[in-house]
Structures are given as C-alpha cells and as structure tokens.
Short mmCIF file of C-alpha atoms and ligand atoms in Angstrom, two decimals:
data_model
loop_
_atom_site.label_atom_id
_atom_site.label_comp_id
_atom_site.label_asym_id
_atom_site.label_seq_id
_atom_site.Cartn_x
_atom_site.Cartn_y
_atom_site.Cartn_z
CA MET A 1 -8.39 -7.74 24.12
CA ALA A 2 -11.77 -5.63 22.05
CA SER A 3 -11.22 -2.51 22.18
CA ASN A 4 -14.89 -0.33 21.35
CA SER A 5 -13.78 3.06 21.69
CA ASP A 6 -13.86 3.86 17.64
CA SER A 7 -16.77 1.69 17.34
CA GLN A 8 -18.37 4.42 15.48
CA PHE A 9 -16.22 5.11 12.51
CA ALA A 10 -16.08 0.57 12.74
CA GLN A 11 -19.52 0.44 11.80
CA GLY A 12 -21.21 3.34 10.68
CA HIS A 13 -19.29 6.13 7.63
CA GLU A 14 -18.66 8.94 9.57
CA ILE A 15 -15.11 10.07 7.22
CA PRO A 16 -14.53 13.89 8.31
CA VAL A 17 -14.66 16.00 5.39
CA SER A 18 -10.74 17.90 5.61
CA ASP A 19 -8.00 18.91 3.26
CA GLN A 20 -4.58 18.63 2.80
CA LYS A 21 -1.78 18.44 0.40
CA MET A 22 -0.34 16.27 -0.87
CA PRO A 23 1.23 13.62 -0.16
CA GLY A 24 -0.52 13.70 2.70
CA LEU A 25 0.19 13.14 6.20
CA GLN A 26 -1.33 10.32 8.36
CA SER A 27 0.34 13.08 11.51
CA GLU A 28 -2.16 15.24 10.22
CA MET A 29 -5.59 13.41 9.37
CA LYS A 30 -8.48 14.44 11.12
CA GLY A 31 -11.18 11.61 12.73
CA PRO A 32 -10.50 7.94 14.35
CA PRO A 33 -6.72 7.58 13.39
CA PRO A 34 -6.38 5.10 11.06
CA GLN A 35 -5.67 0.82 12.58
CA ASN A 36 -1.99 -0.93 11.96
CA ASP A 37 -2.14 -3.11 14.37
CA HIS A 38 -5.37 -3.09 15.80
CA ILE A 39 -8.30 -5.20 13.53
CA PRO A 40 -12.54 -5.30 13.97
CA THR A 41 -14.62 -7.35 16.07
CA GLU A 42 -18.11 -9.18 15.60
CA ASP A 43 -19.59 -6.45 17.50
CA GLY A 44 -18.10 -3.18 15.35
CA GLY A 45 -14.17 -2.69 18.10
CA TYR A 46 -10.99 -3.45 17.66
CA GLN A 47 -8.59 -6.71 19.09
CA LEU A 48 -5.09 -6.60 18.14
CA TYR A 49 -4.43 -8.20 15.64
CA LYS A 50 -2.56 -12.12 16.60
CA ALA A 51 0.47 -12.73 15.16
CA ALA A 52 2.03 -16.68 14.43
CA GLY A 53 5.27 -15.79 12.85
CA LYS A 54 4.46 -16.57 9.57
CA LEU A 55 7.11 -14.20 8.30
CA GLU A 56 10.05 -14.81 11.39
CA GLY A 57 13.40 -14.04 9.90
CA LYS A 58 12.43 -12.58 6.71
CA LYS A 59 13.38 -8.90 5.01
CA ALA A 60 10.64 -6.85 3.28
CA VAL A 61 11.22 -3.29 0.82
CA ILE A 62 7.83 -1.41 1.40
CA THR A 63 7.37 1.78 -0.55
CA GLY A 64 4.73 3.84 0.48
CA GLY A 65 6.13 3.04 3.95
CA ASP A 66 5.41 5.73 5.92
CA SER A 67 1.96 5.75 6.19
CA GLY A 68 -1.75 3.95 5.04
CA ILE A 69 -1.60 0.81 4.03
CA GLY A 70 2.41 0.74 3.58
CA ARG A 71 2.55 1.81 6.85
CA ALA A 72 0.42 -1.26 8.68
CA VAL A 73 1.59 -3.78 6.51
CA ALA A 74 5.58 -2.76 8.13
CA VAL A 75 3.70 -2.90 11.01
CA LEU A 76 1.95 -6.44 10.89
CA PHE A 77 5.12 -8.43 8.83
CA ALA A 78 6.79 -6.77 12.31
CA MET A 79 4.67 -8.82 14.76
CA GLU A 80 4.87 -11.89 12.59
CA GLY A 81 9.14 -11.22 12.72
CA ALA A 82 9.90 -9.24 9.77
CA ASP A 83 12.24 -6.46 9.12
CA SER A 84 11.21 -3.71 6.95
CA PHE A 85 13.00 -1.27 4.82
CA ILE A 86 10.04 1.75 4.02
CA VAL A 87 10.57 4.14 1.55
CA TYR A 88 8.51 7.76 0.84
CA LEU A 89 8.87 11.33 0.63
CA PRO A 90 10.97 13.43 2.06
CA GLU A 91 8.38 15.57 3.15
CA GLU A 92 6.65 12.34 5.20
CA GLU A 93 9.50 12.82 6.85
CA LYS A 94 7.96 12.49 9.95
CA ASP A 95 5.51 9.87 9.69
CA ALA A 96 7.92 7.43 8.14
CA GLN A 97 9.73 7.92 11.66
CA GLU A 98 6.62 7.25 13.15
CA THR A 99 6.46 3.87 11.56
CA LYS A 100 10.28 3.34 12.32
CA ARG A 101 8.85 3.33 15.61
CA LEU A 102 5.98 1.71 15.78
CA VAL A 103 7.82 -1.68 13.66
CA GLU A 104 10.40 -1.22 17.12
CA GLU A 105 7.54 -1.44 19.35
CA LYS A 106 7.14 -5.10 17.76
CA GLY A 107 10.71 -6.26 18.30
CA GLN A 108 11.13 -5.93 14.99
CA LYS A 109 14.04 -3.13 13.03
CA CYS A 110 12.84 -0.54 10.52
CA TYR A 111 14.69 1.59 7.92
CA THR A 112 13.85 4.41 5.72
CA PHE A 113 15.05 5.99 3.01
CA ALA A 114 13.28 8.83 1.39
CA ALA A 115 13.36 8.81 -2.42
CA ASP A 116 11.68 9.90 -4.88
CA LEU A 117 10.44 7.76 -6.86
CA LYS A 118 9.59 9.11 -10.26
CA ASP A 119 13.36 9.50 -10.45
CA LYS A 120 15.35 5.96 -12.13
CA LYS A 121 18.39 7.52 -10.10
CA ASN A 122 16.48 6.47 -6.43
CA ARG A 123 14.59 2.84 -7.98
CA LYS A 124 18.09 0.93 -8.14
CA LYS A 125 19.35 3.02 -4.96
CA VAL A 126 16.09 1.47 -2.82
CA ILE A 127 17.46 -1.85 -3.67
CA ASP A 128 21.01 -1.34 -3.26
CA LEU A 129 20.43 0.14 0.26
CA ALA A 130 17.80 -2.41 1.11
CA LEU A 131 20.79 -4.84 0.62
CA GLU A 132 23.23 -3.47 1.82
CA LYS A 133 21.32 -2.66 5.37
CA MET A 134 19.12 -6.02 5.01
CA GLY A 135 21.45 -8.71 3.97
CA LYS A 136 18.58 -9.90 1.54
CA ILE A 137 15.49 -9.43 0.34
CA ASN A 138 12.20 -12.28 0.83
CA ILE A 139 9.21 -9.54 0.21
CA LEU A 140 8.77 -7.11 -1.84
CA VAL A 141 5.33 -4.80 -1.40
CA ASN A 142 5.09 -2.52 -4.69
CA ASN A 143 2.40 0.34 -2.90
CA ALA A 144 3.11 3.83 -3.43
CA ALA A 145 0.93 5.60 -5.07
CA TYR A 146 -0.53 8.96 -6.90
CA GLN A 147 -4.17 10.22 -7.73
CA ASN A 148 -5.03 13.30 -9.00
CA MET A 149 -9.56 13.20 -9.64
CA ILE A 150 -10.33 15.31 -13.03
CA ASN A 151 -13.56 14.53 -14.62
CA ASP A 152 -13.09 14.73 -18.17
CA ILE A 153 -10.21 13.29 -20.03
CA SER A 154 -10.11 16.84 -22.07
CA GLU A 155 -8.95 18.19 -18.84
CA LEU A 156 -6.91 15.82 -18.51
CA SER A 157 -3.76 16.40 -18.72
CA GLU A 158 -0.63 15.07 -20.01
CA GLU A 159 1.81 16.09 -17.69
CA GLN A 160 -0.57 14.83 -15.17
CA TRP A 161 -1.32 11.20 -17.43
CA GLU A 162 2.71 10.88 -17.46
CA LEU A 163 3.59 11.55 -13.38
CA THR A 164 0.62 9.30 -12.23
CA PHE A 165 2.57 6.50 -14.63
CA ASN A 166 5.90 7.12 -13.01
CA THR A 167 4.48 6.75 -9.74
CA ASN A 168 2.31 4.25 -10.33
CA ILE A 169 3.45 1.22 -12.03
CA HIS A 170 7.02 2.60 -13.37
CA PRO A 171 8.56 1.94 -10.10
CA TYR A 172 6.63 -1.24 -9.62
CA PHE A 173 8.81 -3.03 -12.36
CA TYR A 174 11.89 -1.16 -12.02
CA LEU A 175 11.74 -2.39 -8.04
CA ALA A 176 10.43 -5.36 -9.33
CA LYS A 177 13.79 -6.15 -11.66
CA TYR A 178 16.90 -4.92 -9.31
CA ALA A 179 14.76 -6.99 -6.21
CA LEU A 180 14.23 -10.07 -8.21
CA PRO A 181 18.75 -11.01 -8.81
CA HIS A 182 18.68 -11.15 -5.17
CA MET A 183 15.53 -13.76 -4.72
CA LYS A 184 14.39 -17.19 -3.80
CA SER A 185 12.40 -19.46 -4.24
CA GLY A 186 9.32 -19.28 -1.42
CA ASP A 187 10.88 -15.54 -2.19
CA SER A 188 7.16 -13.18 -3.09
CA ILE A 189 6.02 -9.90 -4.66
CA ILE A 190 3.62 -8.58 -3.89
CA ASN A 191 1.74 -5.51 -5.19
CA ASN A 192 -0.25 -2.96 -4.21
CA ALA A 193 -3.28 -2.54 -7.31
CA SER A 194 -7.26 -0.85 -6.54
CA ILE A 195 -11.16 -1.64 -6.96
CA ASN A 196 -10.44 0.83 -9.08
CA ALA A 197 -9.20 -1.58 -11.94
CA TYR A 198 -11.84 -3.02 -12.06
CA ILE A 199 -15.62 -0.78 -11.90
CA GLY A 200 -13.10 1.80 -14.05
CA ARG A 201 -13.81 4.58 -12.23
CA PRO A 202 -14.03 7.48 -14.14
CA ASP A 203 -12.53 10.78 -12.43
CA LEU A 204 -9.20 9.17 -11.68
CA LEU A 205 -8.52 8.30 -15.66
CA ASP A 206 -5.21 7.82 -15.01
CA TYR A 207 -4.29 6.23 -11.76
CA THR A 208 -7.43 3.24 -12.40
CA SER A 209 -5.28 3.06 -15.77
CA THR A 210 -1.72 2.44 -14.01
CA LYS A 211 -3.90 0.34 -11.52
CA GLY A 212 -5.04 -1.94 -14.63
CA ALA A 213 -1.28 -1.73 -15.83
CA ILE A 214 -0.69 -3.47 -12.48
CA VAL A 215 -2.53 -6.44 -12.38
CA SER A 216 -1.60 -7.24 -15.68
CA PHE A 217 2.00 -6.93 -15.03
CA THR A 218 1.67 -9.31 -11.94
CA ARG A 219 0.21 -11.36 -14.00
CA GLY A 220 2.89 -11.18 -16.94
CA LEU A 221 5.48 -11.43 -14.11
CA HIS A 222 4.07 -14.83 -12.27
CA ASN A 223 4.30 -16.52 -15.68
CA GLN A 224 7.83 -15.41 -15.42
CA MET A 225 8.31 -16.19 -12.20
CA ILE A 226 6.71 -19.13 -11.18
CA SER A 227 9.28 -21.39 -11.78
CA ARG A 228 11.74 -20.14 -9.63
CA GLY A 229 9.23 -20.55 -6.88
CA ILE A 230 8.54 -16.80 -6.28
CA ARG A 231 5.18 -15.83 -5.66
CA VAL A 232 4.50 -12.89 -7.75
CA ASN A 233 0.26 -11.45 -5.98
CA ALA A 234 -1.43 -8.51 -6.16
CA VAL A 235 -4.14 -6.82 -3.38
CA ALA A 236 -7.47 -4.29 -4.67
CA PRO A 237 -8.53 -2.91 -1.73
CA GLY A 238 -11.73 -0.83 -1.90
CA PRO A 239 -11.90 2.36 0.03
CA VAL A 240 -9.17 2.68 3.12
CA TRP A 241 -8.85 5.08 5.17
CA THR A 242 -5.80 6.97 4.90
CA PRO A 243 -3.86 10.45 3.75
CA LEU A 244 -4.72 10.08 0.34
CA ILE A 245 -7.69 10.36 0.48
CA PRO A 246 -8.10 13.95 2.33
CA SER A 247 -4.79 14.80 0.77
CA THR A 248 -6.72 13.76 -3.10
CA MET A 249 -10.01 13.24 -3.00
CA ASN A 250 -12.98 16.82 -3.23
CA HIS A 251 -15.14 16.75 0.24
CA GLU A 252 -18.44 15.37 -2.39
CA ALA A 253 -15.89 11.86 -2.64
CA GLN A 254 -15.01 11.71 0.98
CA GLU A 255 -18.62 11.94 1.59
CA GLN A 256 -19.57 8.93 -0.05
CA PHE A 257 -16.29 7.04 0.12
CA THR A 258 -17.86 4.13 1.52
CA SER A 259 -18.75 0.18 0.66
CA PRO A 260 -21.61 -1.76 0.89
CA MET A 261 -20.98 -3.07 4.67
CA GLY A 262 -21.82 0.48 4.68
CA ARG A 263 -18.05 2.25 5.46
CA PRO A 264 -14.48 1.98 4.68
CA SER A 265 -11.55 -0.47 5.78
CA GLN A 266 -8.69 0.18 7.99
CA PRO A 267 -5.61 -0.40 6.45
CA SER A 268 -5.34 -3.57 8.64
CA GLU A 269 -7.93 -4.78 7.06
CA ILE A 270 -5.99 -4.76 4.19
CA ALA A 271 -2.18 -4.85 5.50
CA THR A 272 -3.72 -8.92 6.36
CA CYS A 273 -3.75 -9.60 2.97
CA PHE A 274 -0.58 -8.43 2.40
CA VAL A 275 0.99 -11.33 5.43
CA PHE A 276 -1.02 -13.90 4.25
CA LEU A 277 0.79 -13.46 0.18
CA ALA A 278 3.58 -13.56 2.12
CA SER A 279 3.72 -16.18 4.12
CA MET A 280 3.56 -19.91 2.78
CA ASP A 281 -0.28 -19.88 4.51
CA SER A 282 -0.41 -18.97 0.87
CA SER A 283 1.87 -20.77 -0.56
CA SER A 284 -0.26 -22.13 -3.69
CA ILE A 285 -1.99 -18.71 -4.34
CA ALA A 286 0.54 -16.85 -7.54
CA GLY A 287 -0.55 -14.61 -10.61
CA GLN A 288 -4.07 -13.66 -8.41
CA THR A 289 -5.46 -10.85 -7.20
CA LEU A 290 -7.14 -10.48 -3.24
CA HIS A 291 -9.70 -8.20 -2.88
CA PRO A 292 -10.83 -6.85 0.00
CA ASN A 293 -12.67 -4.40 -0.70
CA GLY A 294 -15.65 -3.70 1.82
CA GLY A 295 -17.76 -6.48 -0.28
CA VAL A 296 -18.41 -5.24 -3.94
CA VAL A 297 -17.82 -8.34 -5.98
CA VAL A 298 -16.10 -7.80 -9.17
CA ASN A 299 -14.82 -10.13 -11.47
CA GLY A 300 -11.42 -11.15 -11.77
N1 LIG B 401 -6.49 3.89 0.75
C1 LIG B 401 -7.44 4.04 -0.59
O1 LIG B 401 -8.74 3.93 -0.26
C2 LIG B 401 -6.82 2.87 -1.36
C3 LIG B 401 -7.67 2.16 -2.06
C4 LIG B 401 -7.65 1.39 -2.87
C5 LIG B 401 -5.83 1.63 -4.03
N2 LIG B 401 -4.98 1.98 -2.94
C6 LIG B 401 -3.66 2.02 -3.17
O2 LIG B 401 -2.73 2.08 -1.62
C7 LIG B 401 -1.58 2.40 -1.97
C8 LIG B 401 -1.14 2.80 -0.12
O3 LIG B 401 -1.77 4.19 -0.14
P1 LIG B 401 -2.90 4.36 0.48
O4 LIG B 401 -4.15 4.87 0.56
O5 LIG B 401 -2.08 3.67 2.50
O6 LIG B 401 -2.24 5.69 1.05
P2 LIG B 401 -0.90 7.10 1.44
O7 LIG B 401 -1.01 8.42 0.86
O8 LIG B 401 -0.80 6.56 3.23
O9 LIG B 401 0.03 6.34 0.65
C9 LIG B 401 0.46 6.56 -0.73
C10 LIG B 401 2.25 6.34 -0.20
O10 LIG B 401 2.76 6.47 -1.88
C11 LIG B 401 4.33 7.33 -1.59
N3 LIG B 401 3.87 8.03 -2.90
C12 LIG B 401 3.60 9.11 -3.94
N4 LIG B 401 4.46 9.39 -5.20
C13 LIG B 401 5.49 8.91 -4.27
C14 LIG B 401 6.76 8.73 -5.33
N5 LIG B 401 6.83 9.84 -5.58
N6 LIG B 401 7.86 8.73 -4.49
C15 LIG B 401 7.31 7.40 -3.05
N7 LIG B 401 7.37 7.14 -2.70
C16 LIG B 401 5.75 7.73 -2.76
C17 LIG B 401 3.81 8.11 -0.80
O11 LIG B 401 4.85 7.80 0.71
C18 LIG B 401 2.78 7.23 0.36
O12 LIG B 401 2.72 7.61 1.82
C19 LIG B 401 -1.25 2.82 -2.78
O13 LIG B 401 -0.70 2.23 -4.30
C20 LIG B 401 -3.37 3.22 -2.90
O14 LIG B 401 -3.53 3.61 -4.60
C21 LIG B 401 -5.17 3.10 -1.61
#
C-alpha cells in the first residue's frame, strides 16, 4: 500500500544536515528514517516491497549489516526467504539488534557478530561462525566501509590511506577467500563499490581508490569463479541516505548530497539490486556492476 508520509524527502532534496561520530548510528539519524522495506511510488510516496520467494532457504553473510544499505539488504533478503549473518562494529550493537528485530519480523533468522574487520583474525572468524550458525553460505555481501573527507593528497595521512584499504578492500578479499570453499554453483558474491570509483571524487581519494579496487577485484574473481557457476558482481551506489553521511561528510557536502533525480537514494532502492544479483533473476549477469546512482551516466 502506498504511503505518502515521507513524500517530500522522496521527491525533493531535504537532507537534514547534522553531525555524528564515526561509525554513525542509524538510531541517531535526524530527519526522515531511511527506508528498508519500502520502495518509491510514482507519486513520490513509498510502497511495501513485493517479495516473491526469490531467495527461499538461502543463507547470507552481510558485512556492515547493522545499518544503511546492509540493513536494507538483510530485510529484503528476509522478505525473499533468506537468513542472514550480519557483521558490524561493537559500538553499533544497538543498530544491529534493530536489524535482527526487523529480519525476524519478516519471519527469518538473523545472527549478529560484532567484529572489527580491520583485524585479520576476525575475517576467518566471520566465515567460521556463519557456517556454524547457518550450516552454509549461499550469498556473501561485502559491504562494510570507512571514509573520511580530505581535500588534498598532501593532507591525506599514510595512516588514513592504510586504514581505508584495511577496512574497505582487504576484508572483501579475505571473506571471499574463506567463504568460497564452502560455496557451490548458483551461489553468489556481491561487492558494494561506489559511484566514486567511476567519477573519481577528489575529496575521498583513498575511499575512491578502494572502490576502484573493488570493481577490478569483482571482475578478476568473476573470471576465476564462473567455471564453478558462482557469480561475482558489484553494485556502485550514488548518494544514499545512511549513517555514513552525517558521520563522515562535512555540512557543505551534506547540502550537496543529491543526484540528477533531485534526491539521494534510499537504502531499499540499492537493496533491490542486491536481491536481483543474489537471485536467479540475474542468472546470466556475472562480473558486472549495477549502477543505482540516481541517474548519473557512467562507463563500465
Ligand atoms: N551512503 C552512500 O551514499 C554510499 C554511496 C556509495 C557506496 N556506499 C557504500 O555502501 C556501503 C554501506 O555503507 P552505508 O552507506 O550503508 O553506511 P553505513 O554506515 O550504514 O554502513 C557502513 C558499515 O560498515 C561497517 N564497518 C565500517 N568499518 C568497519 C570495520 N572496521 N569492521 C566492521 N565493520 C565496519 C559498519 O558496521 C557500518 O555500519 C559501503 O561500502 C559504502 O561505501 C554508500
């Protein structure tokens, strides 16, 4: 059923500029709440996502599943019949428990694991624990990320450069490496990249570089895995209304946080791409990147 309660935000650009400490909490976001299970209607309102059992019996690992895009992916996966194992930072426990509640409300299981993915040991633990809890892994969603705006390379510290790579790309490799021996034909890996890999955003040089690496990692891993029937794809969102924004972007950037559609996307609008890539609806799509970015034309 259509709901117009948040229609102003869906149609126009009404970001409530605010500040949060990294990593940011969805429970503390100002303004209209990000949409998890509702997608836009033609008239600027929202309607409940219509599920069709596309992921029945599947088990998914979702990093950064406590909030934003990861939470919406867990919720739509649940509506399509999949259980999830979500990974997040310890300080995000409250958001993680809310994701668990939302998934359970849809009739599926959600296992939670607070772990810093910068720590190598935790990457193996994620896969071991997910297998212990769920018995198998059909879908790996690599989604966790860090960003911090710095305008010039001369001010970008070596520490930040390495921290960003340690958070945004190294765990994608490790989790895929540890999960793949347990995956089979029909299973899939979906990596969250960003529009910034394609437009080269200057004030996020380190983040943008990791996102480019994710696109190339997706292509190379796909070329290894396609003979096993495992599809590896990426999603490259444009601006999306999530805790990452008030916790990492300055006020000017928040004010300009929009797209050719005149608004940022909702997490649910990105999550539909993950459902598509995880399901057999996308059976002949592999090694590709989808671009839910509000209408920016990019190559690749
Ligand atoms: N929001 C946007 O505008 C936007 C645009 C393009 C791409 N993305 C991508 O979407 C993905 C999800 O981000 P989001 O916007 O939903 O924000 P978000 O803040 O809701 O999610 C990011 C998550 O990453 C996780 N994370 C960060 N560092 C971690 C660490 N060291 N260990 C474990 N987990 C860690 C946290 O749990 C956090 O919730 C990211 O890959 C981001 O780059 C977001």
